[in-house]
Short mmCIF file of C-alpha atoms in Angstrom, two decimals:
data_model
loop_
_atom_site.label_atom_id
_atom_site.label_comp_id
_atom_site.label_asym_id
_atom_site.label_seq_id
_atom_site.Cartn_x
_atom_site.Cartn_y
_atom_site.Cartn_z
CA MET J 1 -1.55 16.51 12.80
CA ALA J 2 -0.58 17.29 16.40
CA CYS J 3 -1.30 13.67 17.39
CA ILE J 4 0.90 12.30 14.58
CA GLY J 5 3.65 14.82 15.24
CA ALA J 6 3.76 14.03 18.95
CA MET J 7 3.77 10.31 18.27
CA LEU J 8 6.66 10.55 15.79
CA SER J 9 8.73 12.64 18.19
CA ASP J 10 11.83 11.09 19.76
CA ASP J 11 10.87 12.69 23.08
CA SER J 12 9.15 10.09 25.27
CA PHE J 13 7.05 12.80 26.93
CA GLU J 14 5.68 13.96 23.59
CA ALA J 15 4.98 10.38 22.55
CA ASP J 16 2.79 9.97 25.64
CA LEU J 17 1.23 13.32 24.86
CA SER J 18 -0.12 11.99 21.56
CA GLY J 19 -2.61 9.78 23.40
CA SER J 20 -3.83 12.71 25.48
CA LEU J 21 -4.18 14.88 22.40
CA SER J 22 -6.13 12.13 20.67
CA SER J 23 -8.55 11.82 23.59
CA LEU J 24 -9.24 15.54 23.19
CA CYS J 25 -9.48 15.45 19.40
CA ILE J 26 -12.14 12.75 19.13
CA PRO J 27 -14.90 14.45 21.15
CA MET J 28 -13.95 17.86 19.74
CA MET J 29 -14.22 16.70 16.12
CA ASN J 30 -17.47 14.89 16.85
CA TRP J 31 -18.86 18.00 18.53
CA LEU J 32 -17.82 20.24 15.62
CA GLY J 33 -19.68 18.01 13.20
CA VAL J 34 -22.82 17.63 15.31
CA SER J 35 -23.03 21.27 16.38
CA ASP J 36 -22.68 22.66 12.86
CA SER J 37 -23.31 20.42 9.86
CA ASN J 38 -21.57 22.98 7.64
CA ASN J 39 -18.29 21.63 8.99
CA TYR J 40 -18.92 18.47 7.00
CA ARG J 41 -18.44 20.67 3.93
CA ASP J 42 -15.32 22.36 5.30
CA ILE J 43 -12.28 20.91 3.55
CA PHE J 44 -9.99 21.79 6.47
CA TYR J 45 -12.26 19.90 8.87
CA LEU J 46 -12.22 16.88 6.55
CA ASN J 47 -8.42 17.07 6.34
CA ALA J 48 -8.24 16.93 10.14
CA LEU J 49 -10.70 14.02 10.18
CA CYS J 50 -8.58 12.07 7.68
CA LEU J 51 -5.31 12.72 9.55
CA HIS J 52 -6.73 11.62 12.89
CA GLN J 53 -8.10 8.44 11.35
CA ILE J 54 -4.64 7.65 9.98
CA TYR J 55 -3.23 8.17 13.48
CA SER J 56 -5.91 5.89 14.93
CA LEU J 57 -5.13 3.13 12.42
CA GLY J 58 -1.52 2.83 13.47
CA SER J 59 -1.95 3.52 17.18
CA GLY J 60 -2.29 -0.13 18.12
CA CYS J 61 -5.30 0.77 20.27
CA ARG J 62 -8.35 -1.34 19.41
CA GLN J 63 -10.80 1.40 20.42
CA LEU J 64 -9.10 3.97 18.19
CA TYR J 65 -8.82 1.42 15.39
CA GLN J 66 -12.56 0.74 15.54
CA SER J 67 -13.24 4.46 15.75
CA ALA J 68 -11.30 5.02 12.52
CA ASP J 69 -13.30 2.29 10.81
CA ARG J 70 -16.57 3.91 11.89
CA SER J 71 -15.49 7.47 11.11
CA ARG J 72 -14.48 6.58 7.57
CA GLY J 73 -18.15 6.71 6.58
CA VAL J 74 -18.39 10.31 7.79
CA LEU J 75 -15.32 11.31 5.77
CA ILE J 76 -16.36 9.58 2.55
CA GLY J 77 -19.99 10.64 2.93
CA SER J 78 -18.97 14.27 3.35
CA LEU J 79 -16.85 14.16 0.21
CA ARG J 80 -19.82 12.72 -1.66
CA GLY J 81 -22.06 15.42 -0.24
CA MET J 82 -19.68 18.07 -1.59
CA GLY J 83 -19.71 16.43 -5.01
CA LEU J 84 -16.00 15.61 -4.80
CA LEU J 85 -16.75 11.90 -5.03
CA THR J 86 -19.38 11.32 -7.68
CA SER J 87 -20.10 9.01 -10.58
CA HIS J 88 -18.87 10.39 -13.89
CA LEU J 89 -20.31 10.13 -17.36
CA ASN J 90 -17.94 10.65 -20.25
CA LEU J 91 -19.70 13.77 -21.53
CA GLU J 92 -16.93 16.31 -21.10
CA ALA J 93 -14.82 17.55 -23.96
CA SER J 94 -11.16 16.64 -23.84
CA SER J 95 -8.96 19.28 -22.28
CA PRO J 96 -6.47 20.98 -24.59
CA ASP J 97 -2.90 19.72 -24.65
CA SER J 98 -1.52 23.17 -24.01
CA ILE J 99 -2.61 26.37 -22.36
CA SER J 100 -2.04 29.50 -24.38
CA PRO J 101 -0.91 32.54 -22.46
CA ALA J 102 -3.55 35.22 -22.22
CA PRO J 103 -2.66 38.68 -21.00
CA MET J 104 -4.71 39.57 -17.94
CA GLU J 105 -4.70 42.14 -15.26
CA SER J 106 -2.83 41.04 -12.16
CA SER J 107 -6.00 41.25 -10.05
CA ILE J 108 -7.81 38.86 -12.39
CA ILE J 109 -4.90 36.42 -12.39
CA HIS J 110 -4.74 36.59 -8.59
CA GLY J 111 -8.45 35.83 -8.25
CA GLU J 112 -8.18 32.95 -10.71
CA TRP J 113 -5.20 31.56 -8.80
CA LEU J 114 -7.01 31.67 -5.44
CA ALA J 115 -10.06 29.94 -6.94
CA TRP J 116 -7.81 27.28 -8.46
CA VAL J 117 -6.04 26.73 -5.12
CA ASP J 118 -9.40 26.05 -3.44
CA ARG J 119 -10.42 23.57 -6.14
CA GLU J 120 -7.03 21.86 -6.11
CA ARG J 121 -7.07 21.58 -2.31
CA GLU J 122 -10.44 19.84 -2.49
CA LYS J 123 -9.15 17.48 -5.17
CA ARG J 124 -6.04 16.68 -3.14
CA THR J 125 -8.10 15.99 -0.04
CA THR J 126 -10.30 13.64 -2.06
CA TRP J 127 -7.33 11.70 -3.40
CA ALA J 128 -5.66 11.60 0.02
CA SER J 129 -8.89 10.21 1.49
CA PHE J 130 -8.96 7.56 -1.23
CA GLU J 131 -5.40 6.57 -0.35
CA TYR J 132 -6.39 6.37 3.32
CA ASP J 133 -9.37 4.22 2.30
CA CYS J 134 -6.96 1.89 0.50
CA SER J 135 -4.85 1.65 3.66
CA LEU J 136 -7.87 0.74 5.74
CA CYS J 137 -8.86 -1.82 3.11
CA THR J 138 -5.40 -3.42 3.35
CA LEU J 139 -5.34 -3.39 7.15
CA THR J 140 -8.85 -4.78 7.61
CA SER J 141 -9.11 -7.05 4.52
CA ARG J 142 -12.45 -5.42 3.79
CA ARG J 143 -13.44 -3.64 0.62
CA GLY J 144 -12.83 0.09 0.44
CA ALA J 145 -15.68 2.56 0.77
CA VAL J 146 -14.68 4.59 -2.31
CA ASP J 147 -15.71 3.24 -5.71
CA LEU J 148 -13.18 3.79 -8.46
CA GLY J 149 -15.89 5.19 -10.71
CA GLU J 150 -16.48 8.15 -8.38
CA LEU J 151 -12.87 9.30 -8.11
CA PRO J 152 -11.98 12.68 -9.63
CA GLN J 153 -11.09 12.18 -13.27
CA ASP J 154 -7.96 14.30 -12.90
CA LEU J 155 -5.04 13.55 -10.62
CA PRO J 156 -3.46 16.22 -8.39
CA CYS J 157 -1.43 18.85 -10.18
CA SER J 158 2.35 18.79 -10.35
CA GLU J 159 4.10 19.78 -7.14
CA THR J 160 5.92 22.56 -8.99
CA LEU J 161 2.61 24.20 -9.84
CA TRP J 162 1.13 23.62 -6.38
CA ASP J 163 4.16 25.21 -4.72
CA ALA J 164 3.99 28.36 -6.86
CA PRO J 165 4.54 31.24 -4.40
CA SER J 166 2.46 33.82 -6.25
CA SER J 167 -0.26 34.19 -8.84
CA SER J 168 2.19 35.45 -11.45
CA ALA J 169 4.51 32.47 -10.90
CA TRP J 170 1.54 30.13 -11.08
CA ALA J 171 0.32 31.66 -14.35
CA ALA J 172 3.78 31.45 -15.92
CA LEU J 173 4.33 27.85 -14.80
CA ARG J 174 0.88 26.79 -15.95
CA THR J 175 1.62 28.11 -19.43
CA ARG J 176 5.06 26.53 -19.68
CA LEU J 177 4.29 23.15 -18.12
CA GLY J 178 1.15 22.49 -20.14
CA SER J 179 -2.27 21.12 -19.25
CA LYS J 180 -0.97 17.81 -17.86
CA ALA J 181 0.69 19.72 -15.04
CA MET J 182 -2.79 20.78 -13.94
CA GLY J 183 -3.57 17.12 -13.35
CA ALA J 184 -3.40 14.26 -15.82
CA ARG J 185 -6.31 11.87 -16.25
CA TRP J 186 -5.69 8.84 -14.05
CA SER J 187 -7.18 6.58 -16.71
CA GLU J 188 -4.55 7.83 -19.16
CA VAL J 189 -1.66 7.28 -16.74
CA ILE J 190 -2.82 3.74 -15.98
CA SER J 191 -3.40 2.99 -19.66
CA THR J 192 0.17 3.97 -20.55
CA ALA J 193 1.48 1.85 -17.67
CA LEU J 194 -0.52 -1.19 -18.75
CA ASN J 195 0.77 -0.80 -22.31
CA GLY J 196 4.35 -0.32 -21.15
CA GLU J 197 4.51 3.10 -22.80
CA ARG J 198 6.42 6.18 -21.74
CA PRO J 199 4.87 7.74 -18.61
CA VAL J 200 2.59 10.74 -19.03
CA GLU J 201 4.68 13.90 -18.98
CA ASN J 202 4.43 16.07 -15.85
CA ALA J 203 2.51 13.43 -13.90
CA SER J 204 3.83 13.85 -10.36
CA ALA J 205 5.28 11.05 -8.25
CA TRP J 206 2.24 11.24 -5.99
CA SER J 207 -0.05 10.92 -9.03
CA LYS J 208 1.73 7.75 -10.11
CA ARG J 209 1.49 6.42 -6.57
CA LEU J 210 -2.25 7.08 -6.58
CA CYS J 211 -2.57 5.21 -9.88
CA ALA J 212 -0.72 2.32 -8.25
CA GLN J 213 -3.34 2.40 -5.48
CA VAL J 214 -6.08 2.19 -8.13
CA ILE J 215 -4.44 -0.88 -9.67
CA GLY J 216 -4.03 -2.35 -6.19
CA ARG J 217 -7.77 -1.91 -5.61
CA LEU J 218 -8.54 -3.66 -8.91
CA LEU J 219 -6.31 -6.57 -7.92
CA TRP J 220 -8.10 -6.74 -4.57
CA ASP J 221 -11.44 -7.00 -6.37
CA LEU J 222 -10.15 -9.79 -8.61
CA LYS J 223 -8.91 -11.66 -5.55
CA GLN J 224 -12.34 -11.44 -3.94
CA LEU J 225 -14.02 -12.79 -7.07
CA GLU J 226 -11.58 -15.71 -7.06
CA THR J 227 -12.32 -16.38 -3.40
CA ILE J 228 -16.08 -16.44 -3.99
CA SER J 229 -15.82 -18.80 -6.96
CA LEU J 230 -13.44 -21.16 -5.16
CA ARG J 231 -15.88 -21.45 -2.27
CA ASN J 232 -18.54 -22.61 -4.74
CA CYS J 233 -20.81 -19.73 -3.81
CA PHE J 234 -23.84 -19.20 -6.05
CA ASP J 235 -22.76 -22.17 -8.22
CA LEU J 236 -20.17 -19.96 -9.93
CA PRO J 237 -17.46 -21.75 -11.89
CA SER J 238 -13.85 -21.05 -11.02
CA LEU J 239 -12.82 -17.63 -12.28
CA CYS J 240 -9.10 -18.14 -11.73
CA THR J 241 -8.30 -19.08 -15.32
CA ALA J 242 -10.39 -16.31 -16.84
CA GLN J 243 -8.86 -13.70 -14.57
CA GLU J 244 -5.25 -14.79 -14.95
CA LYS J 245 -4.56 -12.63 -18.02
CA PRO J 246 -6.05 -9.36 -16.64
CA LYS J 247 -4.34 -10.01 -13.30
CA LEU J 248 -0.95 -10.41 -14.96
CA SER J 249 -1.60 -7.28 -17.02
CA LEU J 250 -2.40 -5.26 -13.89
CA LEU J 251 0.68 -6.57 -12.09
CA LEU J 252 2.85 -5.67 -15.08
CA GLY J 253 1.33 -2.18 -15.16
CA LEU J 254 2.13 -1.84 -11.47
CA ASP J 255 5.72 -2.84 -12.20
CA HIS J 256 5.92 -0.16 -14.92
CA LEU J 257 4.60 2.53 -12.58
CA PHE J 258 7.18 1.55 -9.99
CA GLU J 259 9.96 1.64 -12.57
CA SER J 260 8.91 5.15 -13.66
CA LEU J 261 9.57 6.38 -10.10
CA ARG J 262 13.06 4.95 -9.86
CA GLN J 263 14.86 8.31 -9.98
CA PRO J 264 13.30 10.46 -7.24
CA ALA J 265 14.38 14.10 -7.19
CA THR J 266 13.01 15.07 -3.77
CA THR J 267 12.24 13.43 -0.45
CA ALA J 268 8.54 13.52 -1.34
CA ASP J 269 9.34 11.65 -4.57
CA LEU J 270 11.39 9.14 -2.56
CA ILE J 271 8.40 8.51 -0.28
CA SER J 272 6.15 7.91 -3.29
CA TYR J 273 8.76 5.60 -4.80
CA ASN J 274 9.00 3.69 -1.52
CA ILE J 275 5.25 3.31 -0.99
CA THR J 276 4.67 2.33 -4.62
CA GLY J 277 7.44 -0.26 -4.39
CA LEU J 278 5.98 -1.80 -1.25
CA LEU J 279 2.52 -1.82 -2.84
CA CYS J 280 3.88 -3.36 -6.04
CA HIS J 281 5.73 -6.24 -4.41
CA TYR J 282 2.98 -6.82 -1.84
CA SER J 283 0.43 -7.06 -4.67
CA HIS J 284 2.44 -9.88 -6.23
CA LEU J 285 2.32 -11.71 -2.90
CA TYR J 286 -1.34 -10.97 -2.29
CA SER J 287 -2.43 -12.02 -5.78
CA ALA J 288 -0.74 -15.42 -5.58
CA LYS J 289 -3.03 -18.40 -5.16
CA ASP J 290 -3.45 -19.80 -1.65
CA VAL J 291 0.09 -19.20 -0.36
CA LEU J 292 -0.53 -16.08 1.68
CA ASP J 293 -3.98 -17.30 2.75
CA TYR J 294 -2.58 -20.51 4.25
CA THR J 295 0.27 -18.61 5.87
CA LEU J 296 -2.01 -16.06 7.52
CA PHE J 297 -4.32 -18.82 8.72
CA ILE J 298 -1.38 -20.47 10.45
CA VAL J 299 -0.23 -17.18 11.98
CA ARG J 300 -3.68 -16.28 13.33
CA ASN J 301 -4.39 -19.70 14.78
CA THR J 302 -0.92 -20.11 16.24
CA LEU J 303 -1.85 -17.42 18.74
CA GLU J 304 -4.99 -19.27 19.94
CA ARG J 305 -3.22 -22.43 21.16
CA SER J 306 -6.35 -24.57 21.44
CA SER J 307 -6.53 -28.25 20.51
CA ARG J 308 -8.94 -27.54 17.68
CA SER J 309 -6.83 -24.72 16.28
CA ASP J 310 -3.73 -26.94 16.50
CA GLU J 311 -5.38 -29.52 14.27
CA ASN J 312 -6.42 -26.87 11.77
CA VAL J 313 -2.95 -25.37 11.80
CA LYS J 314 -1.37 -28.75 11.08
CA ARG J 315 -3.65 -29.22 8.08
CA ALA J 316 -2.84 -25.71 6.83
CA GLU J 317 0.88 -26.38 7.28
CA GLN J 318 0.61 -29.53 5.21
CA LYS J 319 -1.24 -27.67 2.46
CA LEU J 320 1.38 -24.93 2.49
CA ARG J 321 4.18 -27.49 2.19
CA THR J 322 2.33 -29.03 -0.75
CA VAL J 323 1.99 -25.66 -2.47
CA PHE J 324 5.68 -24.89 -1.96
CA THR J 325 6.71 -28.34 -3.21
CA THR J 326 4.38 -28.38 -6.21
CA ASP J 327 5.49 -25.05 -7.67
CA GLN J 328 8.94 -24.26 -6.37
CA LYS J 329 9.74 -21.71 -9.08
CA GLU J 330 6.68 -19.63 -8.26
CA SER J 331 7.45 -19.92 -4.55
CA ARG J 332 10.97 -18.62 -5.11
CA ARG J 333 9.62 -15.76 -7.21
CA LEU J 334 7.29 -14.78 -4.39
CA LEU J 335 10.16 -14.96 -1.91
CA TRP J 336 12.05 -12.49 -4.09
CA HIS J 337 9.10 -10.08 -3.92
CA ALA J 338 8.95 -10.42 -0.13
CA ALA J 339 12.69 -9.81 0.14
CA GLN J 340 12.41 -6.72 -2.07
CA ILE J 341 9.91 -5.25 0.39
CA VAL J 342 12.58 -5.64 3.07
CA ALA J 343 15.21 -4.14 0.75
CA ILE J 344 13.07 -1.06 0.03
CA ALA J 345 12.31 -0.56 3.73
CA ASN J 346 15.98 -0.89 4.65
CA GLU J 347 16.91 1.78 2.12
CA TYR J 348 14.35 4.32 3.32
CA LEU J 349 11.70 3.46 5.88
CA VAL J 350 8.35 5.22 5.49
CA SER J 351 6.57 5.52 8.82
CA ALA J 352 2.92 4.80 8.05
CA PRO J 353 0.44 2.12 9.23
CA CYS J 354 -0.12 0.42 5.88
CA GLU J 355 3.60 0.26 5.11
CA ILE J 356 4.18 -1.37 8.51
CA LEU J 357 1.64 -4.04 7.59
CA ARG J 358 3.28 -4.74 4.23
CA LEU J 359 6.67 -5.05 5.90
CA PHE J 360 5.13 -7.41 8.46
CA MET J 361 3.51 -9.51 5.72
CA ALA J 362 6.81 -9.77 3.86
CA HIS J 363 8.51 -11.17 6.96
CA VAL J 364 5.58 -13.53 7.55
CA PHE J 365 6.10 -14.99 4.08
CA ILE J 366 9.88 -15.21 4.48
CA ILE J 367 9.46 -17.08 7.77
CA ALA J 368 6.91 -19.40 6.16
CA PHE J 369 9.36 -20.10 3.33
CA ALA J 370 12.13 -20.86 5.81
CA LYS J 371 9.89 -23.24 7.78
CA TYR J 372 7.92 -25.06 5.07
CA PHE J 373 9.83 -24.92 1.79
CA PRO J 374 11.31 -28.35 0.96
CA GLU J 375 14.92 -29.03 1.83
CA PRO J 376 17.33 -28.44 -1.08
CA LYS J 377 18.73 -31.43 -2.90
CA ASN J 378 22.18 -32.72 -2.06
CA GLY J 379 24.89 -30.56 -3.52
CA SER J 380 22.79 -27.41 -3.78
CA SER J 381 24.50 -26.04 -0.70
CA GLN J 382 27.67 -25.69 -2.78
CA ILE J 383 26.02 -23.15 -5.06
CA SER J 384 27.03 -19.56 -4.38
CA THR J 385 24.72 -17.56 -2.13
CA THR J 386 22.25 -15.12 -3.69
CA ALA J 387 21.44 -12.08 -1.56
CA LEU J 388 17.74 -11.35 -2.06
CA ASP J 389 17.44 -8.26 0.12
CA ARG J 390 19.38 -6.05 -2.27
CA TYR J 391 17.53 -4.31 -5.04
CA GLN J 392 17.79 -6.43 -8.17
CA SER J 393 15.51 -6.65 -11.16
CA VAL J 394 13.62 -9.92 -11.46
CA GLU J 395 15.01 -10.04 -14.98
CA SER J 396 18.64 -9.93 -13.81
CA HIS J 397 20.66 -13.02 -14.64
CA ALA J 398 21.39 -13.92 -11.01
CA ILE J 399 17.74 -13.73 -9.95
CA LYS J 400 16.40 -15.52 -13.04
CA ASN J 401 18.93 -18.28 -12.50
CA TRP J 402 18.01 -18.63 -8.82
CA VAL J 403 14.25 -18.64 -9.52
CA GLU J 404 14.78 -21.33 -12.14
CA PHE J 405 17.20 -23.63 -10.33
CA GLY J 406 17.16 -22.59 -6.67
CA GLY J 407 20.18 -22.51 -4.40
CA ARG J 408 21.31 -20.93 -1.18
CA VAL J 409 19.91 -17.47 -0.43
CA SER J 410 20.57 -14.89 2.25
CA ILE J 411 18.31 -12.17 3.61
CA GLY J 412 19.61 -9.65 6.12
CA THR J 413 21.68 -11.35 8.79
CA VAL J 414 20.34 -14.76 7.75
CA LEU J 415 23.16 -16.26 5.69
CA ASP J 416 21.23 -19.38 4.68
CA LEU J 417 17.44 -19.35 4.60
CA ASN J 418 17.42 -23.17 4.57
CA SER J 419 19.17 -23.44 7.93
CA GLU J 420 17.27 -24.71 10.97
CA SER J 421 17.58 -21.40 12.80
CA ALA J 422 16.60 -19.26 9.80
CA ALA J 423 12.98 -18.61 10.85
CA VAL J 424 13.96 -17.29 14.27
CA GLU J 425 16.79 -15.23 12.75
CA VAL J 426 14.34 -13.66 10.28
CA SER J 427 12.04 -12.72 13.16
CA GLN J 428 14.99 -11.05 14.89
CA ASP J 429 15.75 -9.04 11.75
CA ALA J 430 12.08 -8.07 11.56
CA LYS J 431 12.17 -6.97 15.19
CA ALA J 432 15.16 -4.73 14.50
CA ILE J 433 13.49 -2.92 11.62
CA LEU J 434 10.02 -2.73 13.17
CA GLN J 435 11.46 -1.28 16.37
CA ARG J 436 12.49 1.71 14.29
CA LEU J 437 8.73 2.25 13.96
CA HIS J 438 8.06 1.78 17.67
CA CYS J 439 6.03 4.99 17.77
CA TRP J 440 3.21 3.11 16.03
CA GLY J 441 1.55 0.66 18.39
CA LEU J 442 1.04 -1.74 15.49
CA ALA J 443 4.78 -2.37 15.25
CA GLU J 444 5.08 -3.87 18.74
CA LYS J 445 2.11 -6.16 18.12
CA PHE J 446 3.58 -7.37 14.85
CA ILE J 447 6.94 -8.09 16.53
CA ARG J 448 5.26 -10.38 19.06
CA ILE J 449 3.27 -12.18 16.35
CA LEU J 450 6.35 -12.80 14.21
CA HIS J 451 8.29 -14.17 17.18
CA SER J 452 5.44 -16.53 18.05
CA PHE J 453 5.15 -17.75 14.46
CA ALA J 454 8.89 -18.26 14.00
CA SER J 455 9.17 -20.14 17.32
CA ARG J 456 6.31 -22.52 16.58
CA VAL J 457 7.60 -26.09 16.47
#
């Protein structure tokens, strides 16, 4: 926590201090684990391990980044050793819908409260570690270490209950809020989202965000299955058609979860709303066929500048132009999702490594659209401009009309995304917003990559 706090400080001295603190933390945490294996069962030690790995992910330092990747196994393995991550069989009786008040002596209530706090802290650490695992999965494009089947069946309790200042307040709130406040089943929350039903009562904003992470992991798995089948591995037929319906269902459920967070009451709720929104729109981009894959291939190989990579990049650019030309409606829909990521970040910017990546990926797609989407037909420039970087529902008349028929669009300071200078202007907008996250080393690297991609002739 000290490393993250020093890095986020506006004081340049403290920002430099974060690196020094990190160099002390790594050997100290390793020594604590090696010298006493009981620390691997200490939830406070595991919390520190998770926080430092998050710091390492966003530091921009390759050594720290690789250290975080290696240390993840220690964190996840320790949680498994404590039984906090374990496969579940559906043998438990359903929990009651309400908790009846039972008169107890204050000492008994106090002891029950302290025991519950310990259990809840362990559950929260487990879910936080899962969310970190999802971040690492997104940043590395490798599968997460945590299987969905071993997650705790119950989500974290409501923040109101967790913040109870005393055992008597906790007991009273527990009775009045009901059993769902103790932690709803994540399977139930996701089921209601997939069915478009009313959200589970008393499910916290963080709980909904965690369920969004679960859906994001499922979409990642579907994408990997598609990739394997498209490469003709193991003589598997294409799975794209078979998976289209479940993929659309998961994306719709993700949209519903995001919508349920639209009225945050606290800053913590606003952060969950923001992260869920970025995850939601990024999942639409990530799940699209080929588009993001071709774009990322071009971005990666643009940096190499070898004759062989130039030839491969030209082929990828041609394929990307073909994709954009073949399905222009879908391409415009994806552009709207990318622009909404920018809109959410402009409203309230969450400073975290994975969110930086999603913001970067959104700008990558917007630049690709500006560079490779076919020129509009004559006369389309007379159509009124649609601003995509303001929050608007995809079902709104203006957006539906633009997705269907096209027209001039603006994003940020770019008044016309079809103009010749649009790609460079988008990279300048990206630089302005990413520089607000300069404390994370990743941000500076992404700024350079975007500039190189936008400037490519």
